[in-house]
CSV table of N, CA and C in Angstrom, one decimal:
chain,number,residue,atom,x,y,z
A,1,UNK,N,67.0,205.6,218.3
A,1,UNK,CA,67.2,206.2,219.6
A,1,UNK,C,68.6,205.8,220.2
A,2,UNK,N,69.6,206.6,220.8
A,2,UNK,CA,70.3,206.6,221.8
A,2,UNK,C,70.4,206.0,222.3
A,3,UNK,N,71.2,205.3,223.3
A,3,UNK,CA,71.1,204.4,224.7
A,3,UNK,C,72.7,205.2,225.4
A,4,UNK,N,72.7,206.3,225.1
A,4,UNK,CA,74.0,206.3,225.8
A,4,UNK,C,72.8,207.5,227.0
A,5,UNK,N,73.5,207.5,227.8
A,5,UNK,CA,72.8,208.2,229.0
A,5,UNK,C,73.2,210.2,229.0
A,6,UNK,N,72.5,210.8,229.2
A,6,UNK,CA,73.2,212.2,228.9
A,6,UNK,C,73.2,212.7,230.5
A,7,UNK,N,74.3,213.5,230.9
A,7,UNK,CA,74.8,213.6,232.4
A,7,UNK,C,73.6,214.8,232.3
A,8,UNK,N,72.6,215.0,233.7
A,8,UNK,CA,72.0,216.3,233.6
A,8,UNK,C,72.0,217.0,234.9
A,9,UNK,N,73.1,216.4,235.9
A,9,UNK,CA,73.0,217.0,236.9
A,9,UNK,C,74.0,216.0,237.5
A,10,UNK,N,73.7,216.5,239.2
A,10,UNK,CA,74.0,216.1,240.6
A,10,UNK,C,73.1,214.5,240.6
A,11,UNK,N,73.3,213.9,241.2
A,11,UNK,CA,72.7,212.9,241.9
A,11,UNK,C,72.5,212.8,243.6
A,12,UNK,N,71.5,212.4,243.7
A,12,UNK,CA,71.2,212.7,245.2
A,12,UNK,C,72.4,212.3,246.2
A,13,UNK,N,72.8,211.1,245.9
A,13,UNK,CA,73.8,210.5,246.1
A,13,UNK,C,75.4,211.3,246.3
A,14,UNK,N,75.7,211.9,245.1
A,14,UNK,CA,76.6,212.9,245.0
A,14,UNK,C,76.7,214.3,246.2
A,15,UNK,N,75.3,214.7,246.1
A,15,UNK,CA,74.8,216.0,247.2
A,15,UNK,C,75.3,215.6,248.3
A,16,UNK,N,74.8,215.0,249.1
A,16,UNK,CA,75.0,214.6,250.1
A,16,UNK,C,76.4,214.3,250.7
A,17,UNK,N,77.3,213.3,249.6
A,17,UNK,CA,78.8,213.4,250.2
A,17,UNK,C,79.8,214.8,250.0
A,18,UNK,N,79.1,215.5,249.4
A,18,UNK,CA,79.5,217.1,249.3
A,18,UNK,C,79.2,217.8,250.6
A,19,UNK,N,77.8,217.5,250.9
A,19,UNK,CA,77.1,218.2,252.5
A,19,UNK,C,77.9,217.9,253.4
A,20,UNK,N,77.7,216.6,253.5
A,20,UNK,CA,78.8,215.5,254.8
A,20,UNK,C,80.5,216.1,254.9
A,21,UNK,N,80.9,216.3,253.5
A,21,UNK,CA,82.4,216.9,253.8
A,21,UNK,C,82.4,218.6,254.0
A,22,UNK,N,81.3,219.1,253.5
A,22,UNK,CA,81.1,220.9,254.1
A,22,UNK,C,80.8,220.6,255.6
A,23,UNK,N,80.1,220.0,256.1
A,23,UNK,CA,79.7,220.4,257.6
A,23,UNK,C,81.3,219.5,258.3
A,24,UNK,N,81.7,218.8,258.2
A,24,UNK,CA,82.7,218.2,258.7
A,24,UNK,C,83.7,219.8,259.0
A,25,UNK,N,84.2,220.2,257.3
A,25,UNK,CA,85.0,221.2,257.4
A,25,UNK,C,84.8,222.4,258.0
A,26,UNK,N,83.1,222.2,258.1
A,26,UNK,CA,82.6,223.7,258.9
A,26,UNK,C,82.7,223.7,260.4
A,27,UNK,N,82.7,222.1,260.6
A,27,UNK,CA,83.0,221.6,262.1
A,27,UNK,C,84.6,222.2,262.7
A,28,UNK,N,85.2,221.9,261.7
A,28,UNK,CA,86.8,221.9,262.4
A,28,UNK,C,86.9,223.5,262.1
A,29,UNK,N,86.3,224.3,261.2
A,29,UNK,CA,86.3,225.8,261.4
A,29,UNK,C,85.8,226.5,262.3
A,30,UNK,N,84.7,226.3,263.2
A,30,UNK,CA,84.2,227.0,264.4
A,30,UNK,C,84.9,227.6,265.3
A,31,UNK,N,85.6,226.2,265.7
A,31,UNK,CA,86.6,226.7,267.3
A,31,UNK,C,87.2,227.8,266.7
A,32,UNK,N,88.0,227.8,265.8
A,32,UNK,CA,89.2,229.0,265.3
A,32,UNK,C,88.4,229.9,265.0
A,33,UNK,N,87.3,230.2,264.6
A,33,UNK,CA,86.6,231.2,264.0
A,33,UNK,C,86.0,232.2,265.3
A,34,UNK,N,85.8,230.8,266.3
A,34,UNK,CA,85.5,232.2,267.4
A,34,UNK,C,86.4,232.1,268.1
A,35,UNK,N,87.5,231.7,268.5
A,35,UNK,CA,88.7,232.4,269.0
A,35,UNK,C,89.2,233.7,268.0
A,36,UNK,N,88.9,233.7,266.6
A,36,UNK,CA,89.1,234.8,265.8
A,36,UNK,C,88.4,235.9,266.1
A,37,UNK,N,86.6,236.1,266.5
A,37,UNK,CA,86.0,236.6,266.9
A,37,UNK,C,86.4,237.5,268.4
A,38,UNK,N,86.8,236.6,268.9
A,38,UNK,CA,87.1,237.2,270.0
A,38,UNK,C,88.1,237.8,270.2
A,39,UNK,N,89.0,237.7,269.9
A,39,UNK,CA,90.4,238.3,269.7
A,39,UNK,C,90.2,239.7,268.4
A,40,UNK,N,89.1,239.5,267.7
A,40,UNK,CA,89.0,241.3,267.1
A,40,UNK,C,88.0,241.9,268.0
A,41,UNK,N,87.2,241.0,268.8
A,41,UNK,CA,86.6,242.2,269.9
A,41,UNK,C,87.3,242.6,270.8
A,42,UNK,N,88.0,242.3,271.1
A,42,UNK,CA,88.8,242.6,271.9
A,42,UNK,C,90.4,243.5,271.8
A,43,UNK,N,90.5,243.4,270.6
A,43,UNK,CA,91.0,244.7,269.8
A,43,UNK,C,90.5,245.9,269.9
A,44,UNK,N,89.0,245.5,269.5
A,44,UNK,CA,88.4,246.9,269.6
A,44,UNK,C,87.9,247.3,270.8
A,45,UNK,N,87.8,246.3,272.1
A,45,UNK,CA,87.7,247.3,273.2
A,45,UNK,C,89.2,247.8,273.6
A,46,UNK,N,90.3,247.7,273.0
A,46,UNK,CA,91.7,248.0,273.3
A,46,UNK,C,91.3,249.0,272.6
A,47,UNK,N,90.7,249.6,271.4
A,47,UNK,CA,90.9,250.5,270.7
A,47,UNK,C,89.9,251.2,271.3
A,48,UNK,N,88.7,251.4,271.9
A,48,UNK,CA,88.1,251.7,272.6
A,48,UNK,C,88.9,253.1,273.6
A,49,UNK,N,89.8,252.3,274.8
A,49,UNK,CA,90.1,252.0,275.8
A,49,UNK,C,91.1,253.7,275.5
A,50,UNK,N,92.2,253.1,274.1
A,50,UNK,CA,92.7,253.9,273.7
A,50,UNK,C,92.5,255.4,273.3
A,51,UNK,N,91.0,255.2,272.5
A,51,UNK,CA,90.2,256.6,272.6
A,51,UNK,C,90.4,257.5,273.7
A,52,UNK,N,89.9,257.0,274.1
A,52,UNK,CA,89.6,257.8,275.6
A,52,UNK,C,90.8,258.2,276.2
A,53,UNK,N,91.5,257.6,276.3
A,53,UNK,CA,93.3,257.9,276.7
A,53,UNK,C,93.6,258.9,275.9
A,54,UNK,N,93.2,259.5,274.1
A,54,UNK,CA,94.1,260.0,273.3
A,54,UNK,C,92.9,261.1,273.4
A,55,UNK,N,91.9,260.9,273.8
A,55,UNK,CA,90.7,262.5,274.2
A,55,UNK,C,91.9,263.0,275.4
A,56,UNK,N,91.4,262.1,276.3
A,56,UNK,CA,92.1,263.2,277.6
A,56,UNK,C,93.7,263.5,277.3
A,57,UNK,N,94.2,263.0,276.9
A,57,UNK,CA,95.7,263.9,276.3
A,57,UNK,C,95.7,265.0,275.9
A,58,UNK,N,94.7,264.8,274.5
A,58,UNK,CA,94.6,265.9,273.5
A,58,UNK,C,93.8,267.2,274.4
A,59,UNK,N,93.1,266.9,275.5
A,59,UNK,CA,92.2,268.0,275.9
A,59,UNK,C,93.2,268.6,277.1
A,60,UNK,N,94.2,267.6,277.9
A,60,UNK,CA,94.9,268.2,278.9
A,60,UNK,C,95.9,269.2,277.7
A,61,UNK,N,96.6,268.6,276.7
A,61,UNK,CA,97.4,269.6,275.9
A,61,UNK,C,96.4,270.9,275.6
A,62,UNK,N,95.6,271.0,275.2
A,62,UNK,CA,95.0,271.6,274.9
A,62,UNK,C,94.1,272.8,275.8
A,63,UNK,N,93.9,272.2,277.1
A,63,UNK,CA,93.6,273.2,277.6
A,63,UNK,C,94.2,273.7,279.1
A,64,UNK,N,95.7,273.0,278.9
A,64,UNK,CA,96.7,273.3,280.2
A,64,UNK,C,95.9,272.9,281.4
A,65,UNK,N,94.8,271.7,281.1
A,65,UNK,CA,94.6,271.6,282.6
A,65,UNK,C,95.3,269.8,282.8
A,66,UNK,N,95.2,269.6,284.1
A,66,UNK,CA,95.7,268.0,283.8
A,66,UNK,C,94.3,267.2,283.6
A,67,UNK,N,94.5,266.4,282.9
A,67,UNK,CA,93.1,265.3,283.0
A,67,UNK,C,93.6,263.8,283.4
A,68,UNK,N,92.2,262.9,283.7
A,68,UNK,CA,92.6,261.6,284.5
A,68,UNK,C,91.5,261.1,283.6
A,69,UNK,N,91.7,259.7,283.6
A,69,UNK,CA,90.8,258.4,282.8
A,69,UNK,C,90.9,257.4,283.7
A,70,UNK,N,89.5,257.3,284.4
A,70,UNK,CA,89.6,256.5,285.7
A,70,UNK,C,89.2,254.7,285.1
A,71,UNK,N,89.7,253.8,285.4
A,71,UNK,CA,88.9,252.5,284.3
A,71,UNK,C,88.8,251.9,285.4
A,72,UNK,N,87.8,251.4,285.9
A,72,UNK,CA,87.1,250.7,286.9
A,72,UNK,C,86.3,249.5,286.6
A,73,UNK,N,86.2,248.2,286.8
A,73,UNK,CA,85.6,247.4,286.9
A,73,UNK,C,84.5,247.0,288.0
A,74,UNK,N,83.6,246.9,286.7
A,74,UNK,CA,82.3,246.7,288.1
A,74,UNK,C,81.0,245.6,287.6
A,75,UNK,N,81.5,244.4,287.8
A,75,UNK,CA,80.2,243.2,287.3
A,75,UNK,C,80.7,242.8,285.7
A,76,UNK,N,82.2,242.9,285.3
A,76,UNK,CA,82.0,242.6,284.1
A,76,UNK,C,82.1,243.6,282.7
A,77,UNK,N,81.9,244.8,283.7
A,77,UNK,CA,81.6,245.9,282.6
A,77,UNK,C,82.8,246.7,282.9
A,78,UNK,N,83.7,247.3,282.1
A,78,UNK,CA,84.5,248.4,282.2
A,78,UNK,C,84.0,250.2,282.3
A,79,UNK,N,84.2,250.8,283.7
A,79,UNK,CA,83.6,251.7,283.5
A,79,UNK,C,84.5,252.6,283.2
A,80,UNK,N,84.4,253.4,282.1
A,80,UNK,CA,85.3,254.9,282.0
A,80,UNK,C,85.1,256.4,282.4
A,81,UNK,N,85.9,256.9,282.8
A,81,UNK,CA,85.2,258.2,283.1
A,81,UNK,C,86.7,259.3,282.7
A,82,UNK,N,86.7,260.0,282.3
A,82,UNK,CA,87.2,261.0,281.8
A,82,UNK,C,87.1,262.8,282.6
A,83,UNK,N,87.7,262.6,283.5
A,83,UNK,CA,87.9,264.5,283.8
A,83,UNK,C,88.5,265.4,283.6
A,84,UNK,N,88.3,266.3,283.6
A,84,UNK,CA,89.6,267.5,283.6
A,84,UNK,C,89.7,268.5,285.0
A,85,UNK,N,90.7,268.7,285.3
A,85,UNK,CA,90.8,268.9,286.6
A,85,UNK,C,91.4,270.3,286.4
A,86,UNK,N,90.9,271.7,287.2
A,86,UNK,CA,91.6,272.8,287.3
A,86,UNK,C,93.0,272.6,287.8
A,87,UNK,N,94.0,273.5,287.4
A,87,UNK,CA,94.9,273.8,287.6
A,87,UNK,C,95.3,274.8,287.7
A,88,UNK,N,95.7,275.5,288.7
A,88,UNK,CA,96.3,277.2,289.0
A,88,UNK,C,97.7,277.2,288.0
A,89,UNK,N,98.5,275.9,288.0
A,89,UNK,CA,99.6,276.4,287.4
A,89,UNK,C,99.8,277.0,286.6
A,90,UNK,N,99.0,276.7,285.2
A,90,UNK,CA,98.7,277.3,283.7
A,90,UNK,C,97.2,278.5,283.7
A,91,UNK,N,97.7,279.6,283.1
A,91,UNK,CA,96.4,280.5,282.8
A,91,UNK,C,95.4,280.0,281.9
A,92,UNK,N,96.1,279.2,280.7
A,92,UNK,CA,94.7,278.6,280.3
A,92,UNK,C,93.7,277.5,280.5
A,93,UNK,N,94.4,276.9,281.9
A,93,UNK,CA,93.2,276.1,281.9
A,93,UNK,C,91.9,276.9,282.9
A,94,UNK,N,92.5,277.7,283.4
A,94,UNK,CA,91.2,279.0,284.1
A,94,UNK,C,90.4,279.3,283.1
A,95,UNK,N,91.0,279.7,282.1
A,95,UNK,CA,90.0,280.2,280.9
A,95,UNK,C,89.1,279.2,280.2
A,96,UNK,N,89.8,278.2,280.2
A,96,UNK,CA,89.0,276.7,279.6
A,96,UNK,C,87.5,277.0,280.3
A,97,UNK,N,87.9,276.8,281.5
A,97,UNK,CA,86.5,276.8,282.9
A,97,UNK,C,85.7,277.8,282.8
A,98,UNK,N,86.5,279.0,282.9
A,98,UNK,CA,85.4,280.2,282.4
A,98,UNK,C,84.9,280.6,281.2
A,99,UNK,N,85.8,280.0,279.6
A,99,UNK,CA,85.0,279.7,278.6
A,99,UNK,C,83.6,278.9,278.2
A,100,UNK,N,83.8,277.7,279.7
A,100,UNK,CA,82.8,276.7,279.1
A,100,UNK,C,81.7,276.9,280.3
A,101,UNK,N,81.7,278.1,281.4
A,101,UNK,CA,80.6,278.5,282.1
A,101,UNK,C,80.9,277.6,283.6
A,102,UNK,N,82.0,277.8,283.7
A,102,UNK,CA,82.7,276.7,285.0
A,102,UNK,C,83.4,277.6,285.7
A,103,UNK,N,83.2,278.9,286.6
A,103,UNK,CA,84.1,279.6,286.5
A,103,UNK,C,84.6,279.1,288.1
A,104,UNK,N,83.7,278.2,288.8
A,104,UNK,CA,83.9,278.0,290.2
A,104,UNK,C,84.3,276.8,290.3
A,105,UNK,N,84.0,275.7,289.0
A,105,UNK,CA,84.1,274.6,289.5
A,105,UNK,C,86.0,274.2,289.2
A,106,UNK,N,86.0,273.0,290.0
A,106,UNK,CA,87.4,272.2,290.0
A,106,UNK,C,87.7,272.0,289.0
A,107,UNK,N,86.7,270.6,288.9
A,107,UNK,CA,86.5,269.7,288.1
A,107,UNK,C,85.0,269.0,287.3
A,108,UNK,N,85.5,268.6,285.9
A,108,UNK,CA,84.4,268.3,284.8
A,108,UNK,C,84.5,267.2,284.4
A,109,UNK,N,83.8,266.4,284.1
A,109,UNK,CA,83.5,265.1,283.8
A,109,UNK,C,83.5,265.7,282.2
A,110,UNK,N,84.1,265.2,281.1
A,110,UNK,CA,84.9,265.5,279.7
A,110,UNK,C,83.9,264.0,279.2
A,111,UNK,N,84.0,263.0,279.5
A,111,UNK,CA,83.1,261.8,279.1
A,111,UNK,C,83.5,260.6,279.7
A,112,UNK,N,82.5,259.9,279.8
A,112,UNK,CA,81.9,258.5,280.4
A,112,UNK,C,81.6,257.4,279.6
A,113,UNK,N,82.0,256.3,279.9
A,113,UNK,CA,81.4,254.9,279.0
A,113,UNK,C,81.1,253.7,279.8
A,114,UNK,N,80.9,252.7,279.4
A,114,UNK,CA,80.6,252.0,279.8
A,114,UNK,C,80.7,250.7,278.5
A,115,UNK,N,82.1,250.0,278.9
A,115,UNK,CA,82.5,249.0,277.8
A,115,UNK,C,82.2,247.1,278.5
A,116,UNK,N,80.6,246.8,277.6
A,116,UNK,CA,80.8,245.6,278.9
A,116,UNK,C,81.6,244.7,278.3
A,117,UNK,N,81.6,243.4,278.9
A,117,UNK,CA,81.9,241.9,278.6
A,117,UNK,C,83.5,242.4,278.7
A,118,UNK,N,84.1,243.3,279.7
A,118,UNK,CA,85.6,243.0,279.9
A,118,UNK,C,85.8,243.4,281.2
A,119,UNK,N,87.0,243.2,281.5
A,119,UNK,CA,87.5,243.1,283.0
A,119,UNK,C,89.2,243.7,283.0
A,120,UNK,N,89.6,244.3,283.5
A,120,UNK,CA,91.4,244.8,283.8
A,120,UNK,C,91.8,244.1,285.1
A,121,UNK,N,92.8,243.9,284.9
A,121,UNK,CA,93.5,243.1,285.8
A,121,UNK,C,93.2,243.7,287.6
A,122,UNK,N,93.4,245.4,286.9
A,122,UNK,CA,93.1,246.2,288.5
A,122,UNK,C,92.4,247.5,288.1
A,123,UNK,N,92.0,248.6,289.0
A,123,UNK,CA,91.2,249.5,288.8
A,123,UNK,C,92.1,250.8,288.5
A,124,UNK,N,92.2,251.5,287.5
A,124,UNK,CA,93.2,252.2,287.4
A,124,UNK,C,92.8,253.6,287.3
A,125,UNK,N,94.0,254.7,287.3
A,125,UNK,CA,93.6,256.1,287.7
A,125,UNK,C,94.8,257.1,286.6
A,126,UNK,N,94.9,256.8,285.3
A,126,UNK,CA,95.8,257.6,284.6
A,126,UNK,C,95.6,259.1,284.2
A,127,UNK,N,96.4,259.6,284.4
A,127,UNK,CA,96.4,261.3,284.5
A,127,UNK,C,98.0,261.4,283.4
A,128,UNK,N,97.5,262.8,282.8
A,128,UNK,CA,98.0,263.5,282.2
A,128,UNK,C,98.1,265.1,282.4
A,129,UNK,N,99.3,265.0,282.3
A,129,UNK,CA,100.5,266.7,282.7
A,129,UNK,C,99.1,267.6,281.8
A,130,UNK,N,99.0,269.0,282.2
A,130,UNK,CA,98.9,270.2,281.4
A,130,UNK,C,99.8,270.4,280.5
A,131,UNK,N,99.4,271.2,279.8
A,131,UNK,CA,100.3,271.9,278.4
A,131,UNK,C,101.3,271.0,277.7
A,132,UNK,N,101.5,269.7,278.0
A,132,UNK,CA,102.6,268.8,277.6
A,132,UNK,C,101.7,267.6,277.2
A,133,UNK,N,100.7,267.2,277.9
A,133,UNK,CA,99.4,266.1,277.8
A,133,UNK,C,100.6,265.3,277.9
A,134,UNK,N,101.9,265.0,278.4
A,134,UNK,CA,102.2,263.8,278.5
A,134,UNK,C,101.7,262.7,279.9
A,135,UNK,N,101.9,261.7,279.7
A,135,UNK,CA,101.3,260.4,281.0
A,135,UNK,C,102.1,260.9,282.2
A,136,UNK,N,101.4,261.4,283.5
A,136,UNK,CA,102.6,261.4,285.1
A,136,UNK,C,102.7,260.1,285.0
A,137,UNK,N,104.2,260.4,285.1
A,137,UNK,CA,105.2,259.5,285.6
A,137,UNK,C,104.9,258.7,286.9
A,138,UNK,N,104.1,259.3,287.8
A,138,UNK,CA,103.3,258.1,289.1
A,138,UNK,C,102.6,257.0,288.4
A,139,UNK,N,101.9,257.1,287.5
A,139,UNK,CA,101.1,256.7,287.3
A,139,UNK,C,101.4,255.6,286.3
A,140,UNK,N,100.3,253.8,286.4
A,140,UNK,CA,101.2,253.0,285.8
A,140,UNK,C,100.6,252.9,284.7
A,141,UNK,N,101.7,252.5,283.5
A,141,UNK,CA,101.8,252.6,281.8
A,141,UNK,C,100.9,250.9,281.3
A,142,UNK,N,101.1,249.8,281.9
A,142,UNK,CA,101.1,248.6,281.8
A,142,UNK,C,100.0,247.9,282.8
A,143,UNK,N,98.6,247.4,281.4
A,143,UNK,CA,97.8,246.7,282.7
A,143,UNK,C,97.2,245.7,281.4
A,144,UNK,N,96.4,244.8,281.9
A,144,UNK,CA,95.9,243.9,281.1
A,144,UNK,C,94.6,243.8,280.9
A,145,UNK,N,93.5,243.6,279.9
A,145,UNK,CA,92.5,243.7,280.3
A,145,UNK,C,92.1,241.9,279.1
A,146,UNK,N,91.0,241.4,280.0
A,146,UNK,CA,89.9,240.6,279.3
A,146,UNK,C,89.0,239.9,278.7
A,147,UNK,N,88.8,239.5,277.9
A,147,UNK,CA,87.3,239.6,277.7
A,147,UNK,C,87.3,238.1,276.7
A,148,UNK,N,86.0,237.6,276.9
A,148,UNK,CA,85.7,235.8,276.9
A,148,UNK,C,86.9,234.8,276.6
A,149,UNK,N,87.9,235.1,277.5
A,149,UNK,CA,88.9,233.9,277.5
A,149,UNK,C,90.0,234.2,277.6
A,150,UNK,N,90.5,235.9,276.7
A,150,UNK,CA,91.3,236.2,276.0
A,150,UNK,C,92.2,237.1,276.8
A,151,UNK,N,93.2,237.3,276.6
A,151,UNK,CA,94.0,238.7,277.6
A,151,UNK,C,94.9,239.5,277.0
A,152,UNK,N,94.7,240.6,276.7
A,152,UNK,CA,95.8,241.3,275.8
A,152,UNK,C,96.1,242.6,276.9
A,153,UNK,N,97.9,243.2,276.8
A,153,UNK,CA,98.5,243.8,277.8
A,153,UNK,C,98.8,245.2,276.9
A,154,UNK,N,98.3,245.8,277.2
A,154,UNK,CA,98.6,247.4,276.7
A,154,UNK,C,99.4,248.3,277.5
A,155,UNK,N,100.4,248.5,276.8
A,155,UNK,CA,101.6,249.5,277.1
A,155,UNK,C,101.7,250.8,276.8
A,156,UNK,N,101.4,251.4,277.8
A,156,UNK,CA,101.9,253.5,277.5
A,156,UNK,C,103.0,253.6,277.4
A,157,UNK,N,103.5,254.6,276.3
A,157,UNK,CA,104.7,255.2,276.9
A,157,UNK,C,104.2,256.5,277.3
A,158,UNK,N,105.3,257.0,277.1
A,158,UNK,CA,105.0,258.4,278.2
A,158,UNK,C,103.8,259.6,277.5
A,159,UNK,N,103.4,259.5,276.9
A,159,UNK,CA,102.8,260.0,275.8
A,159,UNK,C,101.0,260.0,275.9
A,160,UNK,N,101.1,258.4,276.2
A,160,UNK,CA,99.5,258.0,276.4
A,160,UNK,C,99.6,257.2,275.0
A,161,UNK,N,100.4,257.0,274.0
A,161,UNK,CA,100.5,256.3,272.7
A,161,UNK,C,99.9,254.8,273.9
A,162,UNK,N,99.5,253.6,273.0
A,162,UNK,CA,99.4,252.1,273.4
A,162,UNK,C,100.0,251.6,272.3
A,163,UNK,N,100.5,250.4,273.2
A,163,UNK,CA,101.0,249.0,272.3
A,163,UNK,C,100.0,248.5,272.7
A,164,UNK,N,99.3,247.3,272.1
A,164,UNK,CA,98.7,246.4,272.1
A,164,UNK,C,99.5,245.2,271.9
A,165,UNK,N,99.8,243.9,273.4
A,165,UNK,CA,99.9,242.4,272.5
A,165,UNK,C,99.4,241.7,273.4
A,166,UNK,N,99.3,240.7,273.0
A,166,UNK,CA,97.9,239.6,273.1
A,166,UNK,C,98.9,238.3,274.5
A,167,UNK,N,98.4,238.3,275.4
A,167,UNK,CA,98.9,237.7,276.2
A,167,UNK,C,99.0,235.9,276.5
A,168,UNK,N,97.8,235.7,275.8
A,168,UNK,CA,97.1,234.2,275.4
A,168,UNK,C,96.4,234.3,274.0
């Protein structure tokens, strides 16, 4: 018989100083992992935010009337609301209205959201030209918004296009 010993595994002993150095390393990964978390949520309520900006563009180009994207904060929650507003200037935004069975009204609520767990610096009211969908020039291009810690500053240009960069 043999007396040399044949390796068939782990030893308990072994396990354990493997476990002890995974949770250590899993220790010092948390913090970064949810500052990582939170910084892609918060991308995507920027990209959210953005939507809604590049609807109402696309629908004021589109149907010569001006539209507005109101972003309001209320308890935490970002509210959006989306209109389109008649316009005498352009013939086809009359036709929009009376295409879509609005032949009296002003104005149409185009869509609404409701983005929670974020906050903007202030309550904002951006509008876009008819037949050009570009951003009026009254109106401001630069606000910040956010959400569990984080703060990232989104830039229009004239267009309704966004930059996104991260403030903290």
């Amino acid at each position: 018989m043999d007396n040399t010993r044949q390796n068939r595994g782990f030893t308990v002993l072994e396990l354990l100083i493997v476990l002890a150095i995974s949770a250590v390393a899993i220790g010092f990964a948390l913090p970064s992992m949810d500052g990582y978390v939170a910084r892609q949520q918060l991308k995507q309520i920027a990209s959210q935010i953005t939507a809604h900006l590049q609807s109402a563009r696309s629908m004021s180009a589109s149907t010569e009337c001006r539209s507005t994207v109101d972003l309001l904060n209320a308890n935490g929650t970002l509210n959006v609301q989306v209109m389109l507003t008649r316009d005498s200037q352009w013939k086809g935004c009359a036709r929009w209205f009376e295409a879509n069975g609005l032949p009296y009204q002003n104005q149409v609520s185009l869509r609404s959201a409701q983005i929670p767990q974020v906050t903007l610096d202030r309550n904002l009211s951006l509008s876009f030209q008819g037949v050009s969908g570009s951003l009026d020039s009254t109106t401001s291009s630069t606000f910040q918004l956010s959400s569990r810690g984080y703060t990232a500053q989104i830039t229009l240009d004239g267009i309704g296009n966004g930059v996104l960069s991260y403030v903290n």
